[in-house]
Short mmCIF file of C-alpha atoms and ligand atoms in Angstrom, two decimals:
data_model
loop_
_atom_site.label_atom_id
_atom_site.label_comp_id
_atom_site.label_asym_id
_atom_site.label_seq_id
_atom_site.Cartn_x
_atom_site.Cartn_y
_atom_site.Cartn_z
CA UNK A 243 86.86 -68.45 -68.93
CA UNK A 244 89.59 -65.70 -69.40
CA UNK A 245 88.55 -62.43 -68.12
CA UNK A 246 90.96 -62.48 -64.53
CA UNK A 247 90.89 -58.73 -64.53
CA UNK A 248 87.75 -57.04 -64.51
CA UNK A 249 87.77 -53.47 -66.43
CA UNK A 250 84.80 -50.98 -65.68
CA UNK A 251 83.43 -49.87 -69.08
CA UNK A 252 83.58 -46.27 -68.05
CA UNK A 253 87.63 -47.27 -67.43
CA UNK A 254 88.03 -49.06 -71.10
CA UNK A 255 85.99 -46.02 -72.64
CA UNK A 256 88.42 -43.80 -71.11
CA UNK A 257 91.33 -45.73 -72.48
CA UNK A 258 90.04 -45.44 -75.75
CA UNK A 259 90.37 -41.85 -75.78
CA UNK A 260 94.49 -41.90 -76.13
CA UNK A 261 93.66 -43.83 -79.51
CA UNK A 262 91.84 -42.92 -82.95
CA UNK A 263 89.29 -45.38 -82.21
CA UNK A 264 86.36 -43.61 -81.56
CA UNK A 265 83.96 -44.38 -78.11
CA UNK A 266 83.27 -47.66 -76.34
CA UNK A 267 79.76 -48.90 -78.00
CA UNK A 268 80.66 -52.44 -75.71
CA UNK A 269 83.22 -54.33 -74.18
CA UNK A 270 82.40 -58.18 -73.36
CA UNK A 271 85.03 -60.87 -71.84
CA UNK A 272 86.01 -63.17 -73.75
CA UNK A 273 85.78 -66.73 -72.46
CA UNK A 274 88.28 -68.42 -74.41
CA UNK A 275 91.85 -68.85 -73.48
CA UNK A 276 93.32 -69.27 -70.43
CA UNK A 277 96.50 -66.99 -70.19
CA UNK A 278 95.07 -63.62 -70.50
CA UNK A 279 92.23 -61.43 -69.91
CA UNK A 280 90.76 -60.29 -73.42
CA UNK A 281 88.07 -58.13 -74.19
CA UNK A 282 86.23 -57.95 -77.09
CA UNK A 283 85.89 -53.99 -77.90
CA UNK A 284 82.84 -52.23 -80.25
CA UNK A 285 83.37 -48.93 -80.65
CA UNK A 286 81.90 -46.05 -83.06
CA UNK A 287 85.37 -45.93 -85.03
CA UNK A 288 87.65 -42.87 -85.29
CA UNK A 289 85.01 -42.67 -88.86
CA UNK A 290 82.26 -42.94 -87.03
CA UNK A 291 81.33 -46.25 -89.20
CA UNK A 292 81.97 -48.70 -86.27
CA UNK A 293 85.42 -50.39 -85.49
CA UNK A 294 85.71 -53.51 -83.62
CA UNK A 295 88.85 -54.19 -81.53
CA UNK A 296 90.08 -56.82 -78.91
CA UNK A 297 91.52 -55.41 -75.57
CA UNK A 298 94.22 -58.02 -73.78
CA UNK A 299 95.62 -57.72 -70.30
CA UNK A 300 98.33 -59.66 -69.62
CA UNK A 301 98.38 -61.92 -66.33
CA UNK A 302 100.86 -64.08 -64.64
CA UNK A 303 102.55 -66.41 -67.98
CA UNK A 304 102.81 -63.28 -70.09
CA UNK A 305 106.40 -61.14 -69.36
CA UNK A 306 105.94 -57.38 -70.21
CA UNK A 307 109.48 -57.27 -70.82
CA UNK A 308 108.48 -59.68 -74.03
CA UNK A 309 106.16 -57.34 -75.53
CA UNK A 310 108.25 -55.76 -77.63
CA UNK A 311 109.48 -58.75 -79.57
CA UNK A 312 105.58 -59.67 -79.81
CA UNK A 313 104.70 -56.28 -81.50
CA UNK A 314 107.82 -56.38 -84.01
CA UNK A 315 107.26 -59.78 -84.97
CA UNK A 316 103.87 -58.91 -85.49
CA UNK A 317 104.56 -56.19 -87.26
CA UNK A 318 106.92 -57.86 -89.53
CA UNK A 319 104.56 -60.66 -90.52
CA UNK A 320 101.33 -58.21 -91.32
CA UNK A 321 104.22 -56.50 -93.76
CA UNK A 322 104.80 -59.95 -95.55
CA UNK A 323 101.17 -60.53 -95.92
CA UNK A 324 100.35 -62.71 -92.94
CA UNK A 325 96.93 -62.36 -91.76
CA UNK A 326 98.32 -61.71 -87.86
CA UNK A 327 96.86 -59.23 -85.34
CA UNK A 328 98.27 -55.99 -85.08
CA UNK A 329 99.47 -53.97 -81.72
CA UNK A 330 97.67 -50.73 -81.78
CA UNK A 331 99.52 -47.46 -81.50
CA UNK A 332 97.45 -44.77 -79.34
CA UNK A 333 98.26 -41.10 -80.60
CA UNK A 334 101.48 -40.54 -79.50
CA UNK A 335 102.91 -43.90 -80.50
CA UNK A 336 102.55 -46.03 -77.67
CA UNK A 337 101.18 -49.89 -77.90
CA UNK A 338 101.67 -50.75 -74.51
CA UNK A 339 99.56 -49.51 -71.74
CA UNK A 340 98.55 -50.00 -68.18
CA UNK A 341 94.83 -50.60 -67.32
CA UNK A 342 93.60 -51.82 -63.78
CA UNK A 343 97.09 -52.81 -62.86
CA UNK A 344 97.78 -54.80 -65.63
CA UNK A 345 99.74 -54.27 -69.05
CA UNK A 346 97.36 -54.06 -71.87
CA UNK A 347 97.35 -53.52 -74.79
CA UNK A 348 94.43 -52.29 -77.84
CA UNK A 349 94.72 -55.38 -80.42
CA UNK A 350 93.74 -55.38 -84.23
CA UNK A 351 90.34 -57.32 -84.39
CA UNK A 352 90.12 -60.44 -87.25
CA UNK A 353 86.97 -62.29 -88.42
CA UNK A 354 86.61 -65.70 -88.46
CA UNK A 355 85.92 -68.99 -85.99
CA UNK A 356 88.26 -71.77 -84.68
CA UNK A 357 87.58 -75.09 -85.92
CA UNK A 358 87.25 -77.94 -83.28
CA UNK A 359 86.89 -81.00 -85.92
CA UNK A 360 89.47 -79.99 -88.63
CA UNK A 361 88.80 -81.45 -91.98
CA UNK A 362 91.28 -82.50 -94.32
CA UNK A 363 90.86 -79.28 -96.22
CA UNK A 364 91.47 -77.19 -93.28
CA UNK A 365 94.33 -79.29 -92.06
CA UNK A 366 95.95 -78.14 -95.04
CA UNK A 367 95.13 -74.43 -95.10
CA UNK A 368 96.94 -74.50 -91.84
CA UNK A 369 99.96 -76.44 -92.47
CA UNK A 370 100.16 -73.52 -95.83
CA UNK A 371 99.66 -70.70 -92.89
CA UNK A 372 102.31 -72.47 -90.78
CA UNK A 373 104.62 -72.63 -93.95
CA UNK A 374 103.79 -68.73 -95.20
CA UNK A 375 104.15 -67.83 -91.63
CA UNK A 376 107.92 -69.33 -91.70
CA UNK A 377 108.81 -67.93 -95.03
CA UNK A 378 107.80 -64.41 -93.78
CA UNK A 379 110.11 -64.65 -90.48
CA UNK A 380 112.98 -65.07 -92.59
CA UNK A 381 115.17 -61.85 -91.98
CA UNK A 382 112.95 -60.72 -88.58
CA UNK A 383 116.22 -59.56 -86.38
CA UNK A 384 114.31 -60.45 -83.07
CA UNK A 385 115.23 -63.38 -81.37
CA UNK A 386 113.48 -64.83 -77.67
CA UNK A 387 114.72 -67.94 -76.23
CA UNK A 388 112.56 -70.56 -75.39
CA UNK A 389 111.55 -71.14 -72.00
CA UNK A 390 109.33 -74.62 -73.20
CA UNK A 391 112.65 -76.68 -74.45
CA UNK A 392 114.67 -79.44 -73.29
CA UNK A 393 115.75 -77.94 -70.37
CA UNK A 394 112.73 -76.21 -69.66
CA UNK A 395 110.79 -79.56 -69.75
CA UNK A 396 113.83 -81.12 -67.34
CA UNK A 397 112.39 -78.15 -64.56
CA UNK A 398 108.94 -78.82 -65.53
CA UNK A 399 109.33 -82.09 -64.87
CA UNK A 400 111.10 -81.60 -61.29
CA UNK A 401 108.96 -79.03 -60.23
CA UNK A 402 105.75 -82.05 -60.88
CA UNK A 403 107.66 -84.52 -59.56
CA UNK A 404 105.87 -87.49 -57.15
CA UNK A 405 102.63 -85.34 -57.88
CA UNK A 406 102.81 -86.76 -61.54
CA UNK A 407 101.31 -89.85 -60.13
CA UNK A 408 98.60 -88.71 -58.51
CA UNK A 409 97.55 -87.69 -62.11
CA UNK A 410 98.01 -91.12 -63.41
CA UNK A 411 100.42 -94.08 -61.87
CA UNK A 412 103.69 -94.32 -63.64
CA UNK A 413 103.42 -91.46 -65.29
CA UNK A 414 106.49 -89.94 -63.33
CA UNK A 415 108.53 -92.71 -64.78
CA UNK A 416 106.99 -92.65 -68.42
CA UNK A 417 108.12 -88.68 -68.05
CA UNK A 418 111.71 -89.72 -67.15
CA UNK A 419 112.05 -92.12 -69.91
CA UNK A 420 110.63 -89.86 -72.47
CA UNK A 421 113.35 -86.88 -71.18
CA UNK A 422 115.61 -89.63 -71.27
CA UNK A 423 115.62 -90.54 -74.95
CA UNK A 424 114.75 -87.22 -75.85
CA UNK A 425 118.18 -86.24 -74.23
CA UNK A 426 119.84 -88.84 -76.54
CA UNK A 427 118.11 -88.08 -79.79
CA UNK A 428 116.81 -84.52 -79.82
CA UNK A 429 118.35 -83.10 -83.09
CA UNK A 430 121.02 -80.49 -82.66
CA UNK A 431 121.54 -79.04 -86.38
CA UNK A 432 118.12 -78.51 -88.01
CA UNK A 433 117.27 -74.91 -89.44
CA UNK A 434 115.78 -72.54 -86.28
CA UNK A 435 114.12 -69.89 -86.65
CA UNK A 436 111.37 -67.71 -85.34
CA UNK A 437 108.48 -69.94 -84.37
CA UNK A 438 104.39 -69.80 -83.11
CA UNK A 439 105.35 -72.32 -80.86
CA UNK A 440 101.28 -73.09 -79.80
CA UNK A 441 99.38 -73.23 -83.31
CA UNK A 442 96.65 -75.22 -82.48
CA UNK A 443 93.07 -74.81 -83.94
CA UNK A 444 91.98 -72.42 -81.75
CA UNK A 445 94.51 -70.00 -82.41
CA UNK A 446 93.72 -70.52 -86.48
CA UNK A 447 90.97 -68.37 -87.49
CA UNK A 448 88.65 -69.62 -90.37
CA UNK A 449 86.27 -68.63 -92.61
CA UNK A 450 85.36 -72.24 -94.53
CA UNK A 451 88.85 -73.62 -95.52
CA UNK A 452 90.05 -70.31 -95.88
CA UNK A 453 93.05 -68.85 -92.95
CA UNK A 454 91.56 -65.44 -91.86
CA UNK A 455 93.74 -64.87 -89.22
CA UNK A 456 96.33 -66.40 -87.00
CA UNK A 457 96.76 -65.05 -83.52
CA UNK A 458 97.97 -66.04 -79.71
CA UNK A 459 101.94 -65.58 -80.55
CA UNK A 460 103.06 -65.53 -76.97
CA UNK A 461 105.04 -68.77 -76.93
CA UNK A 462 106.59 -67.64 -80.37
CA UNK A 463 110.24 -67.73 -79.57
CA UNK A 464 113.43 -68.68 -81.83
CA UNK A 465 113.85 -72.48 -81.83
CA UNK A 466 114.28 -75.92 -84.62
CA UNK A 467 111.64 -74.71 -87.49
CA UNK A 468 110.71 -78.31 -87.90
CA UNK A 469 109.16 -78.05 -84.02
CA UNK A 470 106.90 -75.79 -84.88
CA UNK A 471 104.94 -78.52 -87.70
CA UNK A 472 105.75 -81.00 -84.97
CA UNK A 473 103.19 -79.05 -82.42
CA UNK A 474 100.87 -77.81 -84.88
CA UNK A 475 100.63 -81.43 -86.13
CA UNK A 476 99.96 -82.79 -82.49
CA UNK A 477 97.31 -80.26 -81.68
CA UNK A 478 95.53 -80.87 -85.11
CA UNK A 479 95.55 -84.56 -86.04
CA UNK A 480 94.09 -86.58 -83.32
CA UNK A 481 90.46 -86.29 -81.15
CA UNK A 482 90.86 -83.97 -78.81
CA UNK A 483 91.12 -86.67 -75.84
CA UNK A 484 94.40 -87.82 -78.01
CA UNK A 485 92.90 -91.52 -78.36
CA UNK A 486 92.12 -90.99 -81.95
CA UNK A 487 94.65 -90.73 -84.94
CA UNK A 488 93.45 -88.56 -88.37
CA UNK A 489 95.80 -89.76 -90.60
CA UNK A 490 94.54 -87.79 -93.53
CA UNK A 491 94.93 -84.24 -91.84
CA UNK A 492 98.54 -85.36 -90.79
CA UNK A 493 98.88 -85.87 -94.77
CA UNK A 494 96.97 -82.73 -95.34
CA UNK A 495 98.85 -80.51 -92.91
CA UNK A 496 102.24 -81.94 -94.17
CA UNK A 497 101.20 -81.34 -97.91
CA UNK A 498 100.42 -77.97 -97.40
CA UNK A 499 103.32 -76.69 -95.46
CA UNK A 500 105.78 -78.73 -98.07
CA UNK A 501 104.05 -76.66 -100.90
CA UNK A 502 104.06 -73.38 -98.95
CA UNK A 503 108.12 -74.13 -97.67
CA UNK A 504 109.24 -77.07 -97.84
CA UNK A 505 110.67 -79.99 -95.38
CA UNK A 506 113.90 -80.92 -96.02
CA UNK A 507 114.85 -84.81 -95.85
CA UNK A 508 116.64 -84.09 -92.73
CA UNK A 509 113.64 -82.39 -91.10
CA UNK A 510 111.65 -84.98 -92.42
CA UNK A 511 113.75 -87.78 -90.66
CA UNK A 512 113.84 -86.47 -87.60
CA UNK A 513 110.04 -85.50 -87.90
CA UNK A 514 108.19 -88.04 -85.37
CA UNK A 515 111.58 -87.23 -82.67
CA UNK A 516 109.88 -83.55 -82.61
CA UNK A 517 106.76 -84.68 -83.00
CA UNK A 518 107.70 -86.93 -79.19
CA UNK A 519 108.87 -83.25 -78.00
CA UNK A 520 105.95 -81.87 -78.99
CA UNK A 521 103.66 -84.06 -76.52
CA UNK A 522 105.64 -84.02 -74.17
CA UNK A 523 105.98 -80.14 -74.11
CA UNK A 524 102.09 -80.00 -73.90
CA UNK A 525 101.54 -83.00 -71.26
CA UNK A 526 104.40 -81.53 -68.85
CA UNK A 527 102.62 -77.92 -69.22
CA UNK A 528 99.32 -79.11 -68.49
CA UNK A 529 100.23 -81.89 -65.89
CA UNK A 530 101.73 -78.82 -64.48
CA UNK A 531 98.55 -76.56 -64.10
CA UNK A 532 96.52 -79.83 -63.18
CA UNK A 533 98.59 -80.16 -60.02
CA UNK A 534 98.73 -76.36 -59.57
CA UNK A 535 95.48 -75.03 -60.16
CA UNK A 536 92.59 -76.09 -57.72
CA UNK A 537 89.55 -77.94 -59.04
CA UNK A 538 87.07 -75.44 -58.10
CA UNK A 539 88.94 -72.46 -60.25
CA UNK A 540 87.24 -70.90 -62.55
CA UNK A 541 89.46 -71.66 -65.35
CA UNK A 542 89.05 -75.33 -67.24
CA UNK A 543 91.98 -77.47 -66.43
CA UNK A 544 93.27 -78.83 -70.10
CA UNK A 545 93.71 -83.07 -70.17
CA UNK A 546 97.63 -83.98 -69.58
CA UNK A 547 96.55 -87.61 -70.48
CA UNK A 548 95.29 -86.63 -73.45
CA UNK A 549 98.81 -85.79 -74.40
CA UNK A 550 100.32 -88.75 -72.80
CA UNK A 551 97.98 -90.63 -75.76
CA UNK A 552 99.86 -88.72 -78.55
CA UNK A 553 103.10 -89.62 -77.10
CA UNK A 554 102.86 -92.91 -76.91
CA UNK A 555 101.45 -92.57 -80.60
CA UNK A 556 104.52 -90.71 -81.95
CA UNK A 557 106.85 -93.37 -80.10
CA UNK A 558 105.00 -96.31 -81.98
CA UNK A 559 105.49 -94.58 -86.14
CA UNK A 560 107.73 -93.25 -88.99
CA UNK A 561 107.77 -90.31 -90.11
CA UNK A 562 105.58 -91.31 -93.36
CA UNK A 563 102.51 -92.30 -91.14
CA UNK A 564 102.62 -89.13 -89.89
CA UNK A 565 102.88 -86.68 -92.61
CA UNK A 566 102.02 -89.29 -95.67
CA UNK A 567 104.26 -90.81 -98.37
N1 ATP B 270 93.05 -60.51 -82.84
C1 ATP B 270 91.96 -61.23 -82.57
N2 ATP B 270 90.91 -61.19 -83.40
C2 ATP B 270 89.78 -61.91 -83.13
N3 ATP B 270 89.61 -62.68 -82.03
C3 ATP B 270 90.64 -62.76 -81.18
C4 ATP B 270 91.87 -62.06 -81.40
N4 ATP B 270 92.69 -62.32 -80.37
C5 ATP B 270 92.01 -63.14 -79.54
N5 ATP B 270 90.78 -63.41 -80.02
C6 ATP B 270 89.74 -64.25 -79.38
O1 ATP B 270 90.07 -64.37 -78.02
C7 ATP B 270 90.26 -65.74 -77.66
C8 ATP B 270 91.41 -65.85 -76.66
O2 ATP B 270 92.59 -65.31 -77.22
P1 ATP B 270 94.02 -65.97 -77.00
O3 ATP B 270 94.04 -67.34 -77.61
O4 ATP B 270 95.05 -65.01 -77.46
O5 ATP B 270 94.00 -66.06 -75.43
P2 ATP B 270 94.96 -66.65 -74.38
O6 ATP B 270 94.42 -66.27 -73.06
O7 ATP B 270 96.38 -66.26 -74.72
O8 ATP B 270 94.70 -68.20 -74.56
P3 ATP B 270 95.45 -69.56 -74.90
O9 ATP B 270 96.91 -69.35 -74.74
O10 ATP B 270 94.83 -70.49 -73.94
O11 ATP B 270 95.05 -69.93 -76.32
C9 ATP B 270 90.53 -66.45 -78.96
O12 ATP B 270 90.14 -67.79 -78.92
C10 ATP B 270 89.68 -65.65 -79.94
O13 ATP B 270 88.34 -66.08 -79.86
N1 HSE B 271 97.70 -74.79 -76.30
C1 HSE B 271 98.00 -75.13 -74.93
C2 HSE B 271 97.49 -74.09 -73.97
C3 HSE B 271 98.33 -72.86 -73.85
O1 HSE B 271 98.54 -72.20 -74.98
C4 HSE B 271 97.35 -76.48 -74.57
O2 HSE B 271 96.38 -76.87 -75.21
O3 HSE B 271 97.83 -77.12 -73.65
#
């Protein structure tokens, strides 16, 4: 589930009326996602033909005072050609609103479904979104640090700390190691540059093998380019429970984003180091809400193991396992 503000229809109707978006036909919750509260919005259209729109609050993870760089990245990718989500001006310019409490914001609606069992085919559609997607971020001025690096994962891990354990014993020590090495090796002179930061499948929309849409860009942040294949290649190329190993969307996913930008031998070489920073990002992020978040909540509580799996995959290969000859 993520709907952890409830809006009165009569409330979203009445926000409608500061846009050109005609009146609220129906508003359901979305359940999908865990940071936010998003709605999906029907309305008659400012043409009276029928406009469909999604409606986000933003809760706890989300900082308002990162909104801004959200919208103009945005907004510089839809001018490139990049099938992203648009923020919504209402009529006197403004994209970000408060509703029950919460910043919100009206959201550019896109079609399509997220895959859970990628084939090949759509493995490399998305590794050719991920590539577009970094070609048209060259020149954005923004930049937004990023809370989920090294040093981030150093207070991750502290704040877990002998709770890791309870998760799974020894998995406090496997998480020093990894930070460990990953203090030693982590490359320092690869290309950065803006990244998604979270592109896994269900924040690909897809029609067939075709990309309709790419959204959830509130981890994008400015960081090494390379990352950002490392984490879309961890969240698309094994079973979800991490135990299983799809070599041929790892090939699929690193074809397409060499023919859409390119991967430099250096980038390549250093591949399965980010691909180790990758897993662990995830597994310290969700060991994190594991320990934090009570059984009983409503919201689903995301595998940490599942990412320990992937790490201990990426420790055992080269870089051509992982992305092909
Ligand atoms: N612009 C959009 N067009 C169509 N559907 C959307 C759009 N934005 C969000 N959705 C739908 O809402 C769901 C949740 O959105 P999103 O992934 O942004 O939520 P979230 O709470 O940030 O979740 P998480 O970070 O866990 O992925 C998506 O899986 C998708 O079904
Ligand atoms: N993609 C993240 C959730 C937050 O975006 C995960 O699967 O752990």
């Amino acid at each position: 589930m993520a709907v952890y503000t409830h809006v009165p229809a009569e409330e979203i109707d009445a926000f409608l009326t500061r846009y050109d978006a005609g009146r609220l036909v129906s508003a359901k919750g979305i359940a999908e996602g865990v940071e936010n509260s998003n709605y999906l919005l029907e309305t008659t259209g400012a043409d009276g033909k029928g406009h469909r729109y999604i409606l986000t609050l933003y809760e706890k993870r989300v900082d308002e005072a990162d909104l801004p760089f959200f919208m103009d990245l945005l907004d510089h990718l839809g001018a490139r050609g990049c099938l992203v989500p648009r923020f919504i001006a209402d009529r006197e310019g403004k994209r970000l609103q408060q509703l029950s409490g919460r910043p919100a914001c009206l959201i550019e609606f896109l079609t399509g479904i997220s895959v859970t069992e990628p084939t090949p085919g759509q493995a490399r559609a998305a590794g050719m979104a991920l590539g577009e997607l970094h070609k048209a971020a060259q020149g954005f001025a923004g930049e937004r640090r990023n809370a989920l690096d090294i040093a981030g994962w150093h207070a991750l891990a502290a704040k877990c700390g002998a709770d890791f354990d309870r998760i799974d014993p020894g998995l406090g020590a496997r998480v020093a190691r990894e930070l460990a090495f990953l203090d030693a090796h982590w490359p320092a002179d690869l290309p950065r540059s803006v990244i998604h930061a979270d592109l896994f499948p269900d924040n690909v929309l897809m029609l067939g093998d075709a990309v309709t849409g790419l959204i959830d860009f509130y981890f994008s942040c400015t960081d090494i380019r390379a990352y950002d294949l490392a984490v879309t290649h961890s969240a698309w190329c094994f079973s979800n429970d991490g135990a299983t190993w799809h070599g041929a969307r790892g090939a699929a996913i690193g074809a397409g984003y060499a023919q859409a930008h390119g991967l430099s031998d250096a980038e390549r070489a250093a591949f399965p180091i980010l691909c180790r920073g990758a897993a662990l990002r995830f597994l310290l992020t969700r060991a994190y809400d594991w320990i934090n978040t009570p059984a009983d909540a409503l919201v689903t509580r995301k595998d940490p193991l599942a990412y320990l799996r992937r790490l201990d995959f990426y420790a055992s290969v080269d870089a051509a396992e992982l992305l092909g000859a």
